[in-house]
PDB file of C-alpha atoms in Angstrom:
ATOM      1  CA  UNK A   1     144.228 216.798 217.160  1.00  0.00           C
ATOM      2  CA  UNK A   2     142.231 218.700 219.611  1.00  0.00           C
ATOM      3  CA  UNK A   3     143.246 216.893 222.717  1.00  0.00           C
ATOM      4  CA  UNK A   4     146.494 215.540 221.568  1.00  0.00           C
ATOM      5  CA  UNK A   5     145.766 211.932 221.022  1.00  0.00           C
ATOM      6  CA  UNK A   6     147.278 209.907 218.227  1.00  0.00           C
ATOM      7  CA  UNK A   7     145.596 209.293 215.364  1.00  0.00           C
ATOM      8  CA  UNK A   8     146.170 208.239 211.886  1.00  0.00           C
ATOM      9  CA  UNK A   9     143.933 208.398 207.685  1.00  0.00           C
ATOM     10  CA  UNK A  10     144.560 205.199 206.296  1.00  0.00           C
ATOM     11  CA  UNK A  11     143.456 203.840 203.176  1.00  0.00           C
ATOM     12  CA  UNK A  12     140.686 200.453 203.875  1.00  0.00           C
ATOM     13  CA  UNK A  13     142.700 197.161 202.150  1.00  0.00           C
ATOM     14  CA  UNK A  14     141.198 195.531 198.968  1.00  0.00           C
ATOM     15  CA  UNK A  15     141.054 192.549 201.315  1.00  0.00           C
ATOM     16  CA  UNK A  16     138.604 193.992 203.631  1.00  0.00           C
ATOM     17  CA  UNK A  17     136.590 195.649 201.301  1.00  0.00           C
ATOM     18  CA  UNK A  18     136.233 192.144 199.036  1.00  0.00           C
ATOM     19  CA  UNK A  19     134.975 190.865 202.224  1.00  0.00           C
ATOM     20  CA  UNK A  20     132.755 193.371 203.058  1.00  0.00           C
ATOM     21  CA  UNK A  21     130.809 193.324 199.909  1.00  0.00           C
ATOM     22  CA  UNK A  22     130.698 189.528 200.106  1.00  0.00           C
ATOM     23  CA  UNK A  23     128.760 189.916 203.424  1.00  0.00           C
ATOM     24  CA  UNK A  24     125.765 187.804 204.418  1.00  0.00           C
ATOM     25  CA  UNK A  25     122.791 189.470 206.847  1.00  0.00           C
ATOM     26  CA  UNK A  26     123.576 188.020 209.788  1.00  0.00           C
ATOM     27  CA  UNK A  27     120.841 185.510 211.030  1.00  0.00           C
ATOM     28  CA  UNK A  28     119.653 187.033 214.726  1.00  0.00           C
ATOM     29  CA  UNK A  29     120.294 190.417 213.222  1.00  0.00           C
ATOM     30  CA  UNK A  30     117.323 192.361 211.882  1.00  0.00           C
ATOM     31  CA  UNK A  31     114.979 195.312 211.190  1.00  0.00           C
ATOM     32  CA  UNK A  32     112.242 195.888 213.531  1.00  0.00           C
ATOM     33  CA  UNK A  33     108.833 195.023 212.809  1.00  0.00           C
ATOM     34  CA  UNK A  34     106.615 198.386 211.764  1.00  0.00           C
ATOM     35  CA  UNK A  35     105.085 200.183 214.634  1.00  0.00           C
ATOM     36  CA  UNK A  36     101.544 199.289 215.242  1.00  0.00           C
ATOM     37  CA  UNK A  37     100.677 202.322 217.468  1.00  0.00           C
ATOM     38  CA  UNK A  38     102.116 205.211 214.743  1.00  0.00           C
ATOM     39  CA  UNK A  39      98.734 207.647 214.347  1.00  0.00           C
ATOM     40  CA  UNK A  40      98.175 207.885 210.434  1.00  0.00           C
ATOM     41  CA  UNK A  41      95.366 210.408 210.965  1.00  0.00           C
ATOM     42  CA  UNK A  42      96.623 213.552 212.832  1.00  0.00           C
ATOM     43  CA  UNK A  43      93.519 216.360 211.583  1.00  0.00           C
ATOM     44  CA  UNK A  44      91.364 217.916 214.348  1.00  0.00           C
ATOM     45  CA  UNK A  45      88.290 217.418 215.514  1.00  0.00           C
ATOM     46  CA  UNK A  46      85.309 219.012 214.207  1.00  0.00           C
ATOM     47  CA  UNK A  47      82.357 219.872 216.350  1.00  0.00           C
ATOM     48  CA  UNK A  48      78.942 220.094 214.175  1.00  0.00           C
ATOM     49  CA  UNK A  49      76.932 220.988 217.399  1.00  0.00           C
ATOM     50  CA  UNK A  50      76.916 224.174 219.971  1.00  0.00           C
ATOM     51  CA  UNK A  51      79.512 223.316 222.316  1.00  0.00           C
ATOM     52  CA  UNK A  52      77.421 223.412 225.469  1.00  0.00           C
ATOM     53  CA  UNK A  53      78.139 225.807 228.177  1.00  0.00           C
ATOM     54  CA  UNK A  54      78.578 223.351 231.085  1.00  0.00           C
ATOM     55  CA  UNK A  55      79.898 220.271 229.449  1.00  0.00           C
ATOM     56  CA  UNK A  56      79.246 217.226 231.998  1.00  0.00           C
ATOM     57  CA  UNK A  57      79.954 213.457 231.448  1.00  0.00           C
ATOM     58  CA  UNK A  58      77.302 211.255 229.187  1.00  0.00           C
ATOM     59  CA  UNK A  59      77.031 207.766 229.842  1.00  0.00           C
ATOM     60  CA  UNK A  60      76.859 205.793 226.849  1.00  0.00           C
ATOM     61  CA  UNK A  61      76.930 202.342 227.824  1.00  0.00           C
ATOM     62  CA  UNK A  62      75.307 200.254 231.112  1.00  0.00           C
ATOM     63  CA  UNK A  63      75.424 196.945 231.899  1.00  0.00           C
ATOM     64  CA  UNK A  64      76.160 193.541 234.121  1.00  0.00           C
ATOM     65  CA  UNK A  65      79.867 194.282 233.105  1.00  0.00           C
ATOM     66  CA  UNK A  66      80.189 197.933 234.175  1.00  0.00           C
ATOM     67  CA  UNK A  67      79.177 201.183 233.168  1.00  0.00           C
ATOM     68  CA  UNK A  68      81.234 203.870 230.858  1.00  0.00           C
ATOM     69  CA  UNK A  69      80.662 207.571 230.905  1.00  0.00           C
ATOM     70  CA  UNK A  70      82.274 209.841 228.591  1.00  0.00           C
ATOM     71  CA  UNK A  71      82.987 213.343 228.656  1.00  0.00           C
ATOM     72  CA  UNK A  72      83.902 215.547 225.315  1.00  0.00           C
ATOM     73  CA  UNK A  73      86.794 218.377 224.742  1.00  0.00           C
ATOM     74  CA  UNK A  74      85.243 221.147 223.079  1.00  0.00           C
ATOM     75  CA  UNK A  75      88.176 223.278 223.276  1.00  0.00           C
ATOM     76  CA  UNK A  76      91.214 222.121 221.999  1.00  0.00           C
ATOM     77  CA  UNK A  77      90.082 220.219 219.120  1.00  0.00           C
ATOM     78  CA  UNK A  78      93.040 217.767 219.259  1.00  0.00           C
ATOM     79  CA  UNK A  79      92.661 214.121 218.482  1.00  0.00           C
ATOM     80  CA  UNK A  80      93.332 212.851 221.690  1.00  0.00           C
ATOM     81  CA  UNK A  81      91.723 210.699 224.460  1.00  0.00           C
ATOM     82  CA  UNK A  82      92.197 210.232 227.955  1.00  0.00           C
ATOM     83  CA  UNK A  83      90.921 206.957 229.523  1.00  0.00           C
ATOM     84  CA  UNK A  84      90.207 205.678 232.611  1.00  0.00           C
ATOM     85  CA  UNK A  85      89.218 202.022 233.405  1.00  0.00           C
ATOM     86  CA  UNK A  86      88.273 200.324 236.906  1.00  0.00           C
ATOM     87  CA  UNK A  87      88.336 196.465 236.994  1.00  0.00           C
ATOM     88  CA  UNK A  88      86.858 194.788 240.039  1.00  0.00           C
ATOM     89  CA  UNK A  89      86.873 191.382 240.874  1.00  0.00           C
ATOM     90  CA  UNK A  90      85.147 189.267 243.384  1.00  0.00           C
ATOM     91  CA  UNK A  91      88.739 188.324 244.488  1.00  0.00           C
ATOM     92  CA  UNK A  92      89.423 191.618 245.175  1.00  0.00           C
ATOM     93  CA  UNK A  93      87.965 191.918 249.207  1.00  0.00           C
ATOM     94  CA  UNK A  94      90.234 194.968 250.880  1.00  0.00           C
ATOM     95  CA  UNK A  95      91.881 192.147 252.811  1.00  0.00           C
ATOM     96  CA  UNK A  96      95.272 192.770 253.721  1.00  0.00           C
ATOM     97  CA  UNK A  97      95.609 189.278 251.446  1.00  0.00           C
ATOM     98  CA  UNK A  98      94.110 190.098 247.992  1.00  0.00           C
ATOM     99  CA  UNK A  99      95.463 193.538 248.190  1.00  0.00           C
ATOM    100  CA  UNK A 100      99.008 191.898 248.226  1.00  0.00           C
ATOM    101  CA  UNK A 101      97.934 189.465 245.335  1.00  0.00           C
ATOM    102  CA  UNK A 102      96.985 192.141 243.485  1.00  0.00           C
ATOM    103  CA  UNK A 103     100.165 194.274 244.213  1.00  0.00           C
ATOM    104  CA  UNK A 104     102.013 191.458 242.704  1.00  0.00           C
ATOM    105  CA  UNK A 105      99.772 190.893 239.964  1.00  0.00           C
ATOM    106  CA  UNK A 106     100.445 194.486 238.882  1.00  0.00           C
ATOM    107  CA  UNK A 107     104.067 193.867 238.647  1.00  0.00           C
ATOM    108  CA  UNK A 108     103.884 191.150 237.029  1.00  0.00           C
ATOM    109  CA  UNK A 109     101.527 192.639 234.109  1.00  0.00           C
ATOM    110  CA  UNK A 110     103.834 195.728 234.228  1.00  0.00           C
ATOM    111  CA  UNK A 111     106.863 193.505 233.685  1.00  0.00           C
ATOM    112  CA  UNK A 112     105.242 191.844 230.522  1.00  0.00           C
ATOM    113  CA  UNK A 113     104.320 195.343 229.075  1.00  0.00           C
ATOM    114  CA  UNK A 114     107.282 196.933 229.065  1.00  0.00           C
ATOM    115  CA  UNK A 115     107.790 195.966 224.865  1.00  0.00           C
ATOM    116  CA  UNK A 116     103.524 196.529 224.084  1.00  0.00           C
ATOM    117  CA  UNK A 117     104.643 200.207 226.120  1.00  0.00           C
ATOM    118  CA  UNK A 118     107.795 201.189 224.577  1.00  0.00           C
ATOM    119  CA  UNK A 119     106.317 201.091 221.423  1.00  0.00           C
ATOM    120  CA  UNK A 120     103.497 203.045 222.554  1.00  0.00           C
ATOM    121  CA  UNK A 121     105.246 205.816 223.609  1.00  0.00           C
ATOM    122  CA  UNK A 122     106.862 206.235 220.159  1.00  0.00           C
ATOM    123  CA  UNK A 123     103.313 206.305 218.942  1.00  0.00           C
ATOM    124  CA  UNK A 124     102.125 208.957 221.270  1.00  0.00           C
ATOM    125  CA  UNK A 125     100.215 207.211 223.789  1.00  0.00           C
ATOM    126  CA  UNK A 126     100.733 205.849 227.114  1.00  0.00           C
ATOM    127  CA  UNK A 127      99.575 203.193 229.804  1.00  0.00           C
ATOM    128  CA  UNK A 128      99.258 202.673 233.456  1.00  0.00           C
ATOM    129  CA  UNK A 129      98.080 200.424 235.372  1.00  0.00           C
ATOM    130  CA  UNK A 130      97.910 199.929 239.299  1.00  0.00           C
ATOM    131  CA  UNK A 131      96.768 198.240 241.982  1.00  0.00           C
ATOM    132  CA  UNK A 132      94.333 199.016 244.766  1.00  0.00           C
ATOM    133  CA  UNK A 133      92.691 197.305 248.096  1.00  0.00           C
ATOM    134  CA  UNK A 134      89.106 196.608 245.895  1.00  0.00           C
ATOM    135  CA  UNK A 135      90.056 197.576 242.143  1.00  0.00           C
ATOM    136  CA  UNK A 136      92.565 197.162 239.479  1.00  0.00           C
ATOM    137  CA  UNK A 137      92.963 200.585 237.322  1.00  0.00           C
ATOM    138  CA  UNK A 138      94.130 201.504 233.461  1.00  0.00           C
ATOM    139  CA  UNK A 139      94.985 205.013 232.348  1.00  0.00           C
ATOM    140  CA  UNK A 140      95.251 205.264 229.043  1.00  0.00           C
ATOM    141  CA  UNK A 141      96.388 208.852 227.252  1.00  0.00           C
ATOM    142  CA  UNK A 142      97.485 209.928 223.903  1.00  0.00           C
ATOM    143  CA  UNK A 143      96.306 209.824 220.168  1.00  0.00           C
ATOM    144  CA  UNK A 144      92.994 208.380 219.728  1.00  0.00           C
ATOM    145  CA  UNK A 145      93.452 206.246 216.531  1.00  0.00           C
ATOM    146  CA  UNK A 146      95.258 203.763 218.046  1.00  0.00           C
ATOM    147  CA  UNK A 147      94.037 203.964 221.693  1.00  0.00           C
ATOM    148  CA  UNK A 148      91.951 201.163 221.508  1.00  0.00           C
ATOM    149  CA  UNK A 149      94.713 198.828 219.915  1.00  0.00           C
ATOM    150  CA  UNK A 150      97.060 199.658 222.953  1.00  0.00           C
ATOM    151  CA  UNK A 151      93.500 199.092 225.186  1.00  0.00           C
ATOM    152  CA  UNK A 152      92.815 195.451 223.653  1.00  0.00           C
ATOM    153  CA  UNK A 153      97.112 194.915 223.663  1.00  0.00           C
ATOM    154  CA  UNK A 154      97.257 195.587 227.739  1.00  0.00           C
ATOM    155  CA  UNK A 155      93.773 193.934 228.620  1.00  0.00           C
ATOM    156  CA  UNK A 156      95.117 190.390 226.828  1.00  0.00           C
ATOM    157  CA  UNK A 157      98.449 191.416 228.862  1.00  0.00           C
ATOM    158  CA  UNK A 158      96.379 191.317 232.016  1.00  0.00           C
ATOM    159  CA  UNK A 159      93.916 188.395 231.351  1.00  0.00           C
ATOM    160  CA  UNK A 160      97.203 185.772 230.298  1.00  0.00           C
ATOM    161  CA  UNK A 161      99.970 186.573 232.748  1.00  0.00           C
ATOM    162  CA  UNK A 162     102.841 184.046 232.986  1.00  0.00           C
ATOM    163  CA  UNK A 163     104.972 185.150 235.361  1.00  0.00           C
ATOM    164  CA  UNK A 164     108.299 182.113 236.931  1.00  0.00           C
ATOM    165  CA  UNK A 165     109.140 181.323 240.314  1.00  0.00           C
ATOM    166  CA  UNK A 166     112.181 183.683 240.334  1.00  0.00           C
ATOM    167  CA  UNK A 167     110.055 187.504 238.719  1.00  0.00           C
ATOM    168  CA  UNK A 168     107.655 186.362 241.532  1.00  0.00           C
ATOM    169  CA  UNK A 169     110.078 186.041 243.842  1.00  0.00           C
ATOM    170  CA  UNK A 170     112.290 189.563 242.842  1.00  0.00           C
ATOM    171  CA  UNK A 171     108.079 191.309 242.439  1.00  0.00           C
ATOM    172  CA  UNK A 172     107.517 189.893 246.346  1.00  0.00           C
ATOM    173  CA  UNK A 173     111.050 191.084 247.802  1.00  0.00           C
ATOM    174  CA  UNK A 174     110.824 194.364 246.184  1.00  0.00           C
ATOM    175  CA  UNK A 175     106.848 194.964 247.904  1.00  0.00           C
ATOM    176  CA  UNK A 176     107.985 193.822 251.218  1.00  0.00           C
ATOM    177  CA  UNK A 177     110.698 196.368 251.016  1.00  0.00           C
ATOM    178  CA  UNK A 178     108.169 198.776 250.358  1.00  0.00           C
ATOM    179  CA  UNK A 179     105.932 197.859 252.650  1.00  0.00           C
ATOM    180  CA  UNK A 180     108.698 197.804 255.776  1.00  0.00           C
ATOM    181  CA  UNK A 181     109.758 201.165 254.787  1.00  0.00           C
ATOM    182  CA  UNK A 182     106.756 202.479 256.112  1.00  0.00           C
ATOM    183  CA  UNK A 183     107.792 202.636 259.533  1.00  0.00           C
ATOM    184  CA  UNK A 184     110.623 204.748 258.532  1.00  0.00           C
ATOM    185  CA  UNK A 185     107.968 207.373 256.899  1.00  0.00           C
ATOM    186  CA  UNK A 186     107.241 210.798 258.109  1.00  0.00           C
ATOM    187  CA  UNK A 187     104.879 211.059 261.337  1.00  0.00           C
ATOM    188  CA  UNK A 188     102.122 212.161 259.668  1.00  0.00           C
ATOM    189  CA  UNK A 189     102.341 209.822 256.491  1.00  0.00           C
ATOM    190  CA  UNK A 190     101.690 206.974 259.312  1.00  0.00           C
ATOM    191  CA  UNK A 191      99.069 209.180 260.998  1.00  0.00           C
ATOM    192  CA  UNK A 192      97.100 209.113 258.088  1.00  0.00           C
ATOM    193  CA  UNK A 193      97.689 205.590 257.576  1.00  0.00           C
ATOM    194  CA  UNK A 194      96.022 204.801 261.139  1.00  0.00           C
ATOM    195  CA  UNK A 195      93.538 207.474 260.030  1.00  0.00           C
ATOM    196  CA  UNK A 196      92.462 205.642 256.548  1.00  0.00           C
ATOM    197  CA  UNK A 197      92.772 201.917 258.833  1.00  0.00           C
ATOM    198  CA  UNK A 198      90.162 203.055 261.362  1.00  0.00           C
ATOM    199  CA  UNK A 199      87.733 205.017 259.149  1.00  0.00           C
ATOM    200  CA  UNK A 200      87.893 201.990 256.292  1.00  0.00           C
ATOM    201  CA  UNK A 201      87.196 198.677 256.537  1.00  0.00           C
ATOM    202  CA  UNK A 202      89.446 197.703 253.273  1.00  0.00           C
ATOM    203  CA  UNK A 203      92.585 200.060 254.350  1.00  0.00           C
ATOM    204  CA  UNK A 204      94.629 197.740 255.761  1.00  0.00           C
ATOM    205  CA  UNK A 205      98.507 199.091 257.494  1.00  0.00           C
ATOM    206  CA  UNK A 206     101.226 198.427 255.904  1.00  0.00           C
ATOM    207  CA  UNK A 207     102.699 196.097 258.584  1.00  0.00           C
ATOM    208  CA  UNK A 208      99.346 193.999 258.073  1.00  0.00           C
ATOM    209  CA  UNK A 209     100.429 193.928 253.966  1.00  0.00           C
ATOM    210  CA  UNK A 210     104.316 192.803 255.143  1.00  0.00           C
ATOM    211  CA  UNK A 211     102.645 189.892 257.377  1.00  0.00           C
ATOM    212  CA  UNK A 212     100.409 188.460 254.203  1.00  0.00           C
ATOM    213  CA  UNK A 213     103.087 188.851 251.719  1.00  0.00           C
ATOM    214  CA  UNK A 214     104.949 186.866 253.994  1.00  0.00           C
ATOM    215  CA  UNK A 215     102.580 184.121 253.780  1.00  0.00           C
ATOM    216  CA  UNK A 216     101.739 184.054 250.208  1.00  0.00           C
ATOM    217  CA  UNK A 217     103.113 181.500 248.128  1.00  0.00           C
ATOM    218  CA  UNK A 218     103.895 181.377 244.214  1.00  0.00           C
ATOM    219  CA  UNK A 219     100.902 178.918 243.772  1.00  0.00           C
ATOM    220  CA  UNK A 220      98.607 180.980 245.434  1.00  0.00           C
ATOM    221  CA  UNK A 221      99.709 184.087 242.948  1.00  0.00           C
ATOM    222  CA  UNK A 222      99.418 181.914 239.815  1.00  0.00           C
ATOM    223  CA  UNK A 223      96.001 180.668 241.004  1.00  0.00           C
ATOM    224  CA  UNK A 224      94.779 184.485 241.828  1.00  0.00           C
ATOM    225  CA  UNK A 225      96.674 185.537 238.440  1.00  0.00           C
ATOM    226  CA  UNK A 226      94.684 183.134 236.828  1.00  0.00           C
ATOM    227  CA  UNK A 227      90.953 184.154 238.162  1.00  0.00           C
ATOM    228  CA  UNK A 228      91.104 187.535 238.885  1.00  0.00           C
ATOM    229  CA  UNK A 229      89.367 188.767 236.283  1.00  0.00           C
ATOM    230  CA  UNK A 230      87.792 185.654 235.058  1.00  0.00           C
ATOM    231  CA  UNK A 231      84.739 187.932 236.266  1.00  0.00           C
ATOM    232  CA  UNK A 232      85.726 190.831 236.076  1.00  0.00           C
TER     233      UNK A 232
END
């Protein structure tokens, strides 16, 4: 009545109504499943020791598969943890090559987490993973209770990707795009580029990650997908 339109109250026929309470669930139609990553335990932290004046990271575990430090809030009490994970691989050189592989493989695993994530989010926590010329890394933030089920969730994500001929070839259009764009950058975004090239052995340009994308073929990501982190 507001804007003029037409409009009319009618009454809902037996008919319909005789149908509608005769109505089956339909078969692809249903309630989702409960949400795995909802915290149940939301009280704060309690510190039985002196916080310490200069708090500093602890390691707390050393090994032949890596080392993790960790590093304790004793100010804001929340139940909360922020993680940060480096994967390297024997696959993972600096060349201009396995940089690229890895670029892709990061799509890829992105692509497949974007459910796993979602429901994350809803749960208070997040992921993020990306790709560099010697390492793989995973951020990790939000409620603590169910960090590590999001942890295991995304590492199974990145040790079984299964990724067709078509994702890999939208993931390897989409980096070359990227990577061509670079000549169109600001001067001094490619001056530091030439800077990080000639100081670095494992900073390759831009134009040398266009040329090796270029030459990299879905068998040889499956293959690098597949052994990465065999390793690791």
């Amino acid at each position: 009545r507001w804007l003029g339109g037409k409009y009319a109250i009618k009454a809902v026929g037996k008919n319909h109504l005789s149908a509608w309470e005769r109505a089956q669930a339909h078969g692809t139609i249903a309630l989702p499943k409960p949400n795995p990553y909802i915290p149940t335990y939301l009280t704060l932290v309690k510190h039985t020791e002196k916080a310490s004046a200069t708090p500093h990271p602890v390691e707390i575990a050393n090994s032949d598969h890596g080392e993790v430090y960790f590093w304790g809030d004793t100010e804001y009490k929340v139940p909360e943890v922020s993680w940060t994970l480096s994967f390297k691989s024997p696959l993972l050189d600096g060349t201009a090559r396995s940089t690229v592989l890895n670029a892709l493989y990061v799509h890829a695993v992105e692509e497949k987490l974007v459910p796993t994530l979602s429901e994350a989010s809803r749960g208070g926590l997040s992921a993020a993973i990306s790709s560099g010329t010697l390492k793989t890394t995973l951020h990790i933030n939000g409620y603590s209770e169910k960090a590590g089920d999001l942890l295991s969730a995304v590492v199974d994500e990145m040790k079984h990707v299964n990724t067709s001929e078509k994702s890999f070839d939208v993931y390897k259009e989409s980096l070359l795009s990227q990577y061509n764009d670079q000549a169109k950058s600001l001067p001094f975004s490619q001056a530091l580029e030439l800077v990080g090239h000639t100081l670095f052995s494992h900073s390759p340009l831009q134009s040398q990650l266009a040329s090796a994308l270029n030459n990299i073929t879905y068998n040889d990501f499956t293959t690098f997908s597949e052994n990465v982190f065999s390793s690791a």
